[in-house]
Amino acid sequence: RKEVEQDPGPFNVPEGATVAFNCTYSNSASQSFFWYRQDCRKEPKLLMSVYSSGNEDGRFTAQLNRASQYISLLIRDSKLSDSATYLCVVRDSNYQLIWGAGTKLIIKP
Amino acid sequence: GAGVSQTPSNKVTEKGKYVELRCDPISGHTALYWYRQSLGQGPEFLIYFQGTGAADDSGLPNDRFFAVRPEGSVSTLKIQRTERGDSAVYLCASSRGGGSLDEQFFGPGTRLTVL
């Protein structure tokens, strides 16, 4: 079983729609959680950290459920520029970043 | 300000050759990380430096891989006797410290192809 699991997609979504990604992690001792965005042939960039209380940044909302070891990302009013791969990332007790394989999102006009 | 830079951007080599990949972190960042990303996968941790020392090298796949950071700034990842399976994008990241909430900033990567 992979340490961080994501649906690889692709998710094909019309512009303006709401889309949600989920991610599960196996190490209950994991300490911090992130969503990164990666455009094709580019480096990953931090989208947002994920806090236990849930957090929002504009059109993006992240949730963490420690009991279920589950992280989610919600994108509202999706834009063409949101097309990318979204990587769920968990920081374990050794401070290593453990990455999911990513979920590919394609926003269609 | 300058971000993390990596050279070369692309490297094509033949099986069995030696390669060096360079990373210039953001100035003042004490923590430096190397990752490897294969197609369709997330980055895979290789090694973490805090200053000049390797604080965690548990991700290096075998003894053909070695990394140094002699002055606590620039780092070089060295791969001996390259194999076709080493083909991947090698990403370097740096952060201000090594704390669990410190954001890691990534360089553009070096795409290594072993023929």
PDB file of C-alpha atoms in Angstrom:
ATOM      1  CA  ARG A   1       0.000   0.000   0.000  1.00  0.00           C
ATOM      2  CA  LYS A   2       1.351   3.443  -0.909  1.00  0.00           C
ATOM      3  CA  GLU A   3       1.940   5.866   1.953  1.00  0.00           C
ATOM      4  CA  VAL A   4      -0.063   8.615   0.253  1.00  0.00           C
ATOM      5  CA  GLU A   5      -2.798   7.647  -2.173  1.00  0.00           C
ATOM      6  CA  GLN A   6      -4.655   9.798  -4.661  1.00  0.00           C
ATOM      7  CA  ASP A   7      -6.968   9.148  -7.572  1.00  0.00           C
ATOM      8  CA  PRO A   8      -4.747   9.826 -10.611  1.00  0.00           C
ATOM      9  CA  GLY A   9      -7.642  11.175 -12.686  1.00  0.00           C
ATOM     10  CA  PRO A  10      -7.784  12.892 -15.046  1.00  0.00           C
ATOM     11  CA  PHE A  11     -10.736  14.891 -13.833  1.00  0.00           C
ATOM     12  CA  ASN A  12     -12.334  16.648 -16.796  1.00  0.00           C
ATOM     13  CA  VAL A  13     -14.373  19.524 -15.436  1.00  0.00           C
ATOM     14  CA  PRO A  14     -16.210  22.402 -17.158  1.00  0.00           C
ATOM     15  CA  GLU A  15     -15.078  25.918 -16.357  1.00  0.00           C
ATOM     16  CA  GLY A  16     -16.957  27.345 -13.392  1.00  0.00           C
ATOM     17  CA  ALA A  17     -17.681  23.985 -11.791  1.00  0.00           C
ATOM     18  CA  THR A  18     -16.642  22.849  -8.336  1.00  0.00           C
ATOM     19  CA  VAL A  19     -14.210  19.961  -8.087  1.00  0.00           C
ATOM     20  CA  ALA A  20     -12.978  17.997  -5.085  1.00  0.00           C
ATOM     21  CA  PHE A  21      -9.898  15.829  -4.653  1.00  0.00           C
ATOM     22  CA  ASN A  22      -9.273  13.367  -1.886  1.00  0.00           C
ATOM     23  CA  CYS A  23      -6.134  11.833  -0.513  1.00  0.00           C
ATOM     24  CA  THR A  24      -5.459   9.219   2.159  1.00  0.00           C
ATOM     25  CA  TYR A  25      -2.249   8.653   4.097  1.00  0.00           C
ATOM     26  CA  SER A  26      -1.064   5.618   6.002  1.00  0.00           C
ATOM     27  CA  ASN A  27       1.232   7.004   8.711  1.00  0.00           C
ATOM     28  CA  SER A  28      -0.826   8.135  11.683  1.00  0.00           C
ATOM     29  CA  ALA A  29       2.258   9.934  13.069  1.00  0.00           C
ATOM     30  CA  SER A  30       2.374  12.324  10.111  1.00  0.00           C
ATOM     31  CA  GLN A  31       2.760  15.844  11.325  1.00  0.00           C
ATOM     32  CA  SER A  32       1.839  18.269   8.589  1.00  0.00           C
ATOM     33  CA  PHE A  33      -0.025  18.231   5.332  1.00  0.00           C
ATOM     34  CA  PHE A  34       0.071  20.176   2.092  1.00  0.00           C
ATOM     35  CA  TRP A  35      -1.363  20.470  -1.364  1.00  0.00           C
ATOM     36  CA  TYR A  36       1.105  21.278  -4.145  1.00  0.00           C
ATOM     37  CA  ARG A  37       0.317  22.168  -7.712  1.00  0.00           C
ATOM     38  CA  GLN A  38       2.506  21.021 -10.598  1.00  0.00           C
ATOM     39  CA  ASP A  39       2.145  22.237 -14.159  1.00  0.00           C
ATOM     40  CA  CYS A  40       3.337  20.054 -17.015  1.00  0.00           C
ATOM     41  CA  ARG A  41       7.148  19.796 -17.066  1.00  0.00           C
ATOM     42  CA  LYS A  42       7.463  22.326 -14.250  1.00  0.00           C
ATOM     43  CA  GLU A  43       8.447  22.055 -10.610  1.00  0.00           C
ATOM     44  CA  PRO A  44       5.852  21.604  -7.851  1.00  0.00           C
ATOM     45  CA  LYS A  45       4.693  24.753  -6.086  1.00  0.00           C
ATOM     46  CA  LEU A  46       3.000  24.969  -2.726  1.00  0.00           C
ATOM     47  CA  LEU A  47      -0.710  25.639  -3.095  1.00  0.00           C
ATOM     48  CA  MET A  48      -1.648  25.547   0.561  1.00  0.00           C
ATOM     49  CA  SER A  49      -0.912  23.945   3.880  1.00  0.00           C
ATOM     50  CA  VAL A  50      -3.730  21.920   5.446  1.00  0.00           C
ATOM     51  CA  TYR A  51      -4.681  22.540   9.057  1.00  0.00           C
ATOM     52  CA  SER A  52      -6.801  20.426  11.378  1.00  0.00           C
ATOM     53  CA  SER A  53      -9.458  23.107  11.564  1.00  0.00           C
ATOM     54  CA  GLY A  54      -9.695  23.355   7.790  1.00  0.00           C
ATOM     55  CA  ASN A  55      -8.560  26.376   5.878  1.00  0.00           C
ATOM     56  CA  GLU A  56      -9.602  28.442   2.911  1.00  0.00           C
ATOM     57  CA  ASP A  57      -7.655  30.559   0.450  1.00  0.00           C
ATOM     58  CA  GLY A  58      -9.893  32.262  -2.060  1.00  0.00           C
ATOM     59  CA  ARG A  59     -11.542  29.585  -4.200  1.00  0.00           C
ATOM     60  CA  PHE A  60      -9.569  26.799  -2.523  1.00  0.00           C
ATOM     61  CA  THR A  61     -10.581  24.976   0.653  1.00  0.00           C
ATOM     62  CA  ALA A  62      -8.536  22.255   2.332  1.00  0.00           C
ATOM     63  CA  GLN A  63      -9.738  19.865   5.020  1.00  0.00           C
ATOM     64  CA  LEU A  64      -7.927  17.360   7.205  1.00  0.00           C
ATOM     65  CA  ASN A  65      -9.496  14.423   9.016  1.00  0.00           C
ATOM     66  CA  ARG A  66      -6.829  12.905  11.264  1.00  0.00           C
ATOM     67  CA  ALA A  67      -9.100  10.136  12.542  1.00  0.00           C
ATOM     68  CA  SER A  68      -9.731   8.869   9.013  1.00  0.00           C
ATOM     69  CA  GLN A  69      -6.270   9.913   7.765  1.00  0.00           C
ATOM     70  CA  TYR A  70      -7.878  11.758   4.919  1.00  0.00           C
ATOM     71  CA  ILE A  71      -7.162  15.118   3.263  1.00  0.00           C
ATOM     72  CA  SER A  72      -9.325  16.950   0.752  1.00  0.00           C
ATOM     73  CA  LEU A  73      -9.046  19.918  -1.574  1.00  0.00           C
ATOM     74  CA  LEU A  74     -12.069  21.744  -2.967  1.00  0.00           C
ATOM     75  CA  ILE A  75     -11.809  24.179  -5.861  1.00  0.00           C
ATOM     76  CA  ARG A  76     -14.816  26.409  -6.468  1.00  0.00           C
ATOM     77  CA  ASP A  77     -15.609  28.324  -9.656  1.00  0.00           C
ATOM     78  CA  SER A  78     -12.798  26.551 -11.500  1.00  0.00           C
ATOM     79  CA  LYS A  79     -10.770  28.488 -14.060  1.00  0.00           C
ATOM     80  CA  LEU A  80      -8.938  27.274 -17.153  1.00  0.00           C
ATOM     81  CA  SER A  81      -5.716  28.199 -15.365  1.00  0.00           C
ATOM     82  CA  ASP A  82      -6.485  25.664 -12.624  1.00  0.00           C
ATOM     83  CA  SER A  83      -5.591  22.872 -15.057  1.00  0.00           C
ATOM     84  CA  ALA A  84      -2.598  21.120 -13.506  1.00  0.00           C
ATOM     85  CA  THR A  85      -1.663  18.112 -11.411  1.00  0.00           C
ATOM     86  CA  TYR A  86      -2.469  18.443  -7.709  1.00  0.00           C
ATOM     87  CA  LEU A  87      -0.143  16.589  -5.357  1.00  0.00           C
ATOM     88  CA  CYS A  88      -1.087  15.624  -1.831  1.00  0.00           C
ATOM     89  CA  VAL A  89       1.931  15.790   0.457  1.00  0.00           C
ATOM     90  CA  VAL A  90       2.442  14.559   3.990  1.00  0.00           C
ATOM     91  CA  ARG A  91       5.341  15.398   6.246  1.00  0.00           C
ATOM     92  CA  ASP A  92       6.265  12.477   8.431  1.00  0.00           C
ATOM     93  CA  SER A  93       7.928  12.388  11.786  1.00  0.00           C
ATOM     94  CA  ASN A  94      11.365  12.494  10.133  1.00  0.00           C
ATOM     95  CA  TYR A  95      10.451  15.733   8.357  1.00  0.00           C
ATOM     96  CA  GLN A  96      10.557  14.060   4.976  1.00  0.00           C
ATOM     97  CA  LEU A  97       7.894  15.027   2.480  1.00  0.00           C
ATOM     98  CA  ILE A  98       5.968  11.979   1.277  1.00  0.00           C
ATOM     99  CA  TRP A  99       4.163  12.652  -1.975  1.00  0.00           C
ATOM    100  CA  GLY A 100       1.129  11.197  -3.623  1.00  0.00           C
ATOM    101  CA  ALA A 101       1.335  10.524  -7.348  1.00  0.00           C
ATOM    102  CA  GLY A 102      -0.962  13.461  -8.055  1.00  0.00           C
ATOM    103  CA  THR A 103      -4.408  14.004  -9.518  1.00  0.00           C
ATOM    104  CA  LYS A 104      -4.567  15.509 -12.973  1.00  0.00           C
ATOM    105  CA  LEU A 105      -7.211  18.204 -13.449  1.00  0.00           C
ATOM    106  CA  ILE A 106      -8.314  19.455 -16.859  1.00  0.00           C
ATOM    107  CA  ILE A 107     -10.658  22.427 -16.954  1.00  0.00           C
ATOM    108  CA  LYS A 108     -12.588  22.688 -20.210  1.00  0.00           C
ATOM    109  CA  PRO A 109     -14.103  25.904 -21.596  1.00  0.00           C
TER     110      PRO A 109
ATOM    111  CA  GLY B   1      15.135  37.590  -5.591  1.00  0.00           C
ATOM    112  CA  ALA B   2      16.498  34.501  -7.258  1.00  0.00           C
ATOM    113  CA  GLY B   3      14.838  31.186  -6.654  1.00  0.00           C
ATOM    114  CA  VAL B   4      16.402  27.752  -6.585  1.00  0.00           C
ATOM    115  CA  SER B   5      18.393  27.070  -9.717  1.00  0.00           C
ATOM    116  CA  GLN B   6      19.563  23.759 -11.102  1.00  0.00           C
ATOM    117  CA  THR B   7      22.022  22.899 -13.814  1.00  0.00           C
ATOM    118  CA  PRO B   8      21.985  21.417 -16.314  1.00  0.00           C
ATOM    119  CA  SER B   9      18.309  21.554 -17.213  1.00  0.00           C
ATOM    120  CA  ASN B  10      18.717  18.439 -19.339  1.00  0.00           C
ATOM    121  CA  LYS B  11      21.366  15.750 -19.285  1.00  0.00           C
ATOM    122  CA  VAL B  12      21.611  12.822 -21.662  1.00  0.00           C
ATOM    123  CA  THR B  13      24.203  10.219 -20.858  1.00  0.00           C
ATOM    124  CA  GLU B  14      25.063   6.645 -21.644  1.00  0.00           C
ATOM    125  CA  LYS B  15      24.637   3.709 -19.327  1.00  0.00           C
ATOM    126  CA  GLY B  16      27.667   3.316 -17.102  1.00  0.00           C
ATOM    127  CA  LYS B  17      28.733   6.961 -17.168  1.00  0.00           C
ATOM    128  CA  TYR B  18      29.129   9.316 -14.209  1.00  0.00           C
ATOM    129  CA  VAL B  19      26.966  12.438 -13.872  1.00  0.00           C
ATOM    130  CA  GLU B  20      26.861  15.442 -11.573  1.00  0.00           C
ATOM    131  CA  LEU B  21      23.773  17.545 -11.020  1.00  0.00           C
ATOM    132  CA  ARG B  22      24.063  20.938  -9.372  1.00  0.00           C
ATOM    133  CA  CYS B  23      21.676  22.868  -7.158  1.00  0.00           C
ATOM    134  CA  ASP B  24      21.935  26.507  -6.078  1.00  0.00           C
ATOM    135  CA  PRO B  25      19.485  27.086  -3.232  1.00  0.00           C
ATOM    136  CA  ILE B  26      17.879  30.353  -2.241  1.00  0.00           C
ATOM    137  CA  SER B  27      20.444  32.493  -0.452  1.00  0.00           C
ATOM    138  CA  GLY B  28      20.292  32.048   3.303  1.00  0.00           C
ATOM    139  CA  HIS B  29      18.328  28.797   3.218  1.00  0.00           C
ATOM    140  CA  THR B  30      20.015  26.284   5.492  1.00  0.00           C
ATOM    141  CA  ALA B  31      17.969  23.249   4.477  1.00  0.00           C
ATOM    142  CA  LEU B  32      18.379  21.621   1.076  1.00  0.00           C
ATOM    143  CA  TYR B  33      16.585  18.578  -0.299  1.00  0.00           C
ATOM    144  CA  TRP B  34      17.017  16.350  -3.314  1.00  0.00           C
ATOM    145  CA  TYR B  35      14.077  14.472  -4.823  1.00  0.00           C
ATOM    146  CA  ARG B  36      13.619  12.282  -7.874  1.00  0.00           C
ATOM    147  CA  GLN B  37      10.421  12.291  -9.921  1.00  0.00           C
ATOM    148  CA  SER B  38       9.532   9.654 -12.472  1.00  0.00           C
ATOM    149  CA  LEU B  39       6.796  10.133 -15.047  1.00  0.00           C
ATOM    150  CA  GLY B  40       3.336   9.935 -13.524  1.00  0.00           C
ATOM    151  CA  GLN B  41       4.648   9.811  -9.972  1.00  0.00           C
ATOM    152  CA  GLY B  42       5.143  12.276  -7.171  1.00  0.00           C
ATOM    153  CA  PRO B  43       8.650  13.292  -6.138  1.00  0.00           C
ATOM    154  CA  GLU B  44      10.553  10.708  -4.123  1.00  0.00           C
ATOM    155  CA  PHE B  45      12.806  11.921  -1.298  1.00  0.00           C
ATOM    156  CA  LEU B  46      16.516  11.237  -1.697  1.00  0.00           C
ATOM    157  CA  ILE B  47      18.520  13.277   0.814  1.00  0.00           C
ATOM    158  CA  TYR B  48      18.222  16.262   3.164  1.00  0.00           C
ATOM    159  CA  PHE B  49      21.037  18.617   4.160  1.00  0.00           C
ATOM    160  CA  GLN B  50      21.010  20.915   7.139  1.00  0.00           C
ATOM    161  CA  GLY B  51      23.961  23.197   6.555  1.00  0.00           C
ATOM    162  CA  THR B  52      26.914  21.180   5.297  1.00  0.00           C
ATOM    163  CA  GLY B  53      25.866  17.856   6.747  1.00  0.00           C
ATOM    164  CA  ALA B  54      23.483  15.256   5.398  1.00  0.00           C
ATOM    165  CA  ALA B  55      20.840  15.063   8.120  1.00  0.00           C
ATOM    166  CA  ASP B  56      18.931  12.275   6.384  1.00  0.00           C
ATOM    167  CA  ASP B  57      20.172  10.264   3.404  1.00  0.00           C
ATOM    168  CA  SER B  58      17.742   7.394   3.834  1.00  0.00           C
ATOM    169  CA  GLY B  59      16.178   7.973   0.418  1.00  0.00           C
ATOM    170  CA  LEU B  60      19.319   7.378  -1.625  1.00  0.00           C
ATOM    171  CA  PRO B  61      18.525   4.183  -3.540  1.00  0.00           C
ATOM    172  CA  ASN B  62      22.008   2.652  -3.417  1.00  0.00           C
ATOM    173  CA  ASP B  63      25.686   3.493  -3.099  1.00  0.00           C
ATOM    174  CA  ARG B  64      25.915   4.737  -6.674  1.00  0.00           C
ATOM    175  CA  PHE B  65      24.210   7.913  -5.460  1.00  0.00           C
ATOM    176  CA  PHE B  66      26.052  10.467  -3.371  1.00  0.00           C
ATOM    177  CA  ALA B  67      25.492  14.155  -2.590  1.00  0.00           C
ATOM    178  CA  VAL B  68      27.623  16.871  -1.078  1.00  0.00           C
ATOM    179  CA  ARG B  69      27.138  20.397   0.151  1.00  0.00           C
ATOM    180  CA  PRO B  70      30.650  21.384   1.243  1.00  0.00           C
ATOM    181  CA  GLU B  71      30.042  25.045   2.095  1.00  0.00           C
ATOM    182  CA  GLY B  72      26.447  24.831   3.156  1.00  0.00           C
ATOM    183  CA  SER B  73      25.124  26.440  -0.008  1.00  0.00           C
ATOM    184  CA  VAL B  74      25.506  24.792  -3.432  1.00  0.00           C
ATOM    185  CA  SER B  75      24.912  21.056  -3.525  1.00  0.00           C
ATOM    186  CA  THR B  76      25.952  18.449  -6.059  1.00  0.00           C
ATOM    187  CA  LEU B  77      24.203  15.117  -6.572  1.00  0.00           C
ATOM    188  CA  LYS B  78      26.581  12.556  -8.022  1.00  0.00           C
ATOM    189  CA  ILE B  79      25.513   9.353  -9.744  1.00  0.00           C
ATOM    190  CA  GLN B  80      28.096   6.725 -10.637  1.00  0.00           C
ATOM    191  CA  ARG B  81      27.703   3.962 -13.214  1.00  0.00           C
ATOM    192  CA  THR B  82      24.344   5.298 -14.363  1.00  0.00           C
ATOM    193  CA  GLU B  83      21.600   2.843 -15.259  1.00  0.00           C
ATOM    194  CA  ARG B  84      18.556   3.290 -17.502  1.00  0.00           C
ATOM    195  CA  GLY B  85      16.372   3.159 -14.405  1.00  0.00           C
ATOM    196  CA  ASP B  86      18.035   6.341 -13.135  1.00  0.00           C
ATOM    197  CA  SER B  87      16.255   8.321 -15.856  1.00  0.00           C
ATOM    198  CA  ALA B  88      13.981  10.821 -14.116  1.00  0.00           C
ATOM    199  CA  VAL B  89      13.672  14.490 -13.221  1.00  0.00           C
ATOM    200  CA  TYR B  90      15.905  15.328 -10.278  1.00  0.00           C
ATOM    201  CA  LEU B  91      14.436  18.131  -8.203  1.00  0.00           C
ATOM    202  CA  CYS B  92      16.207  20.220  -5.619  1.00  0.00           C
ATOM    203  CA  ALA B  93      14.399  22.251  -2.964  1.00  0.00           C
ATOM    204  CA  SER B  94      15.506  24.571  -0.209  1.00  0.00           C
ATOM    205  CA  SER B  95      13.859  25.979   2.879  1.00  0.00           C
ATOM    206  CA  ARG B  96      14.792  28.560   5.482  1.00  0.00           C
ATOM    207  CA  GLY B  97      15.242  25.924   8.158  1.00  0.00           C
ATOM    208  CA  GLY B  98      14.249  22.299   8.457  1.00  0.00           C
ATOM    209  CA  GLY B  99      11.106  22.887  10.471  1.00  0.00           C
ATOM    210  CA  SER B 100       7.952  20.960   9.712  1.00  0.00           C
ATOM    211  CA  LEU B 101       6.078  24.045   8.532  1.00  0.00           C
ATOM    212  CA  ASP B 102       8.930  25.593   6.530  1.00  0.00           C
ATOM    213  CA  GLU B 103       7.913  25.860   2.913  1.00  0.00           C
ATOM    214  CA  GLN B 104      10.193  24.044   0.499  1.00  0.00           C
ATOM    215  CA  PHE B 105      10.887  25.985  -2.688  1.00  0.00           C
ATOM    216  CA  PHE B 106      11.701  23.863  -5.694  1.00  0.00           C
ATOM    217  CA  GLY B 107      14.075  24.401  -8.566  1.00  0.00           C
ATOM    218  CA  PRO B 108      13.037  23.616 -12.157  1.00  0.00           C
ATOM    219  CA  GLY B 109      14.746  20.239 -12.036  1.00  0.00           C
ATOM    220  CA  THR B 110      17.305  18.413 -14.135  1.00  0.00           C
ATOM    221  CA  ARG B 111      15.853  15.926 -16.603  1.00  0.00           C
ATOM    222  CA  LEU B 112      18.289  13.005 -16.724  1.00  0.00           C
ATOM    223  CA  THR B 113      18.058  10.509 -19.561  1.00  0.00           C
ATOM    224  CA  VAL B 114      20.261   7.436 -19.471  1.00  0.00           C
ATOM    225  CA  LEU B 115      20.466   5.703 -22.837  1.00  0.00           C
TER     226      LEU B 115
END
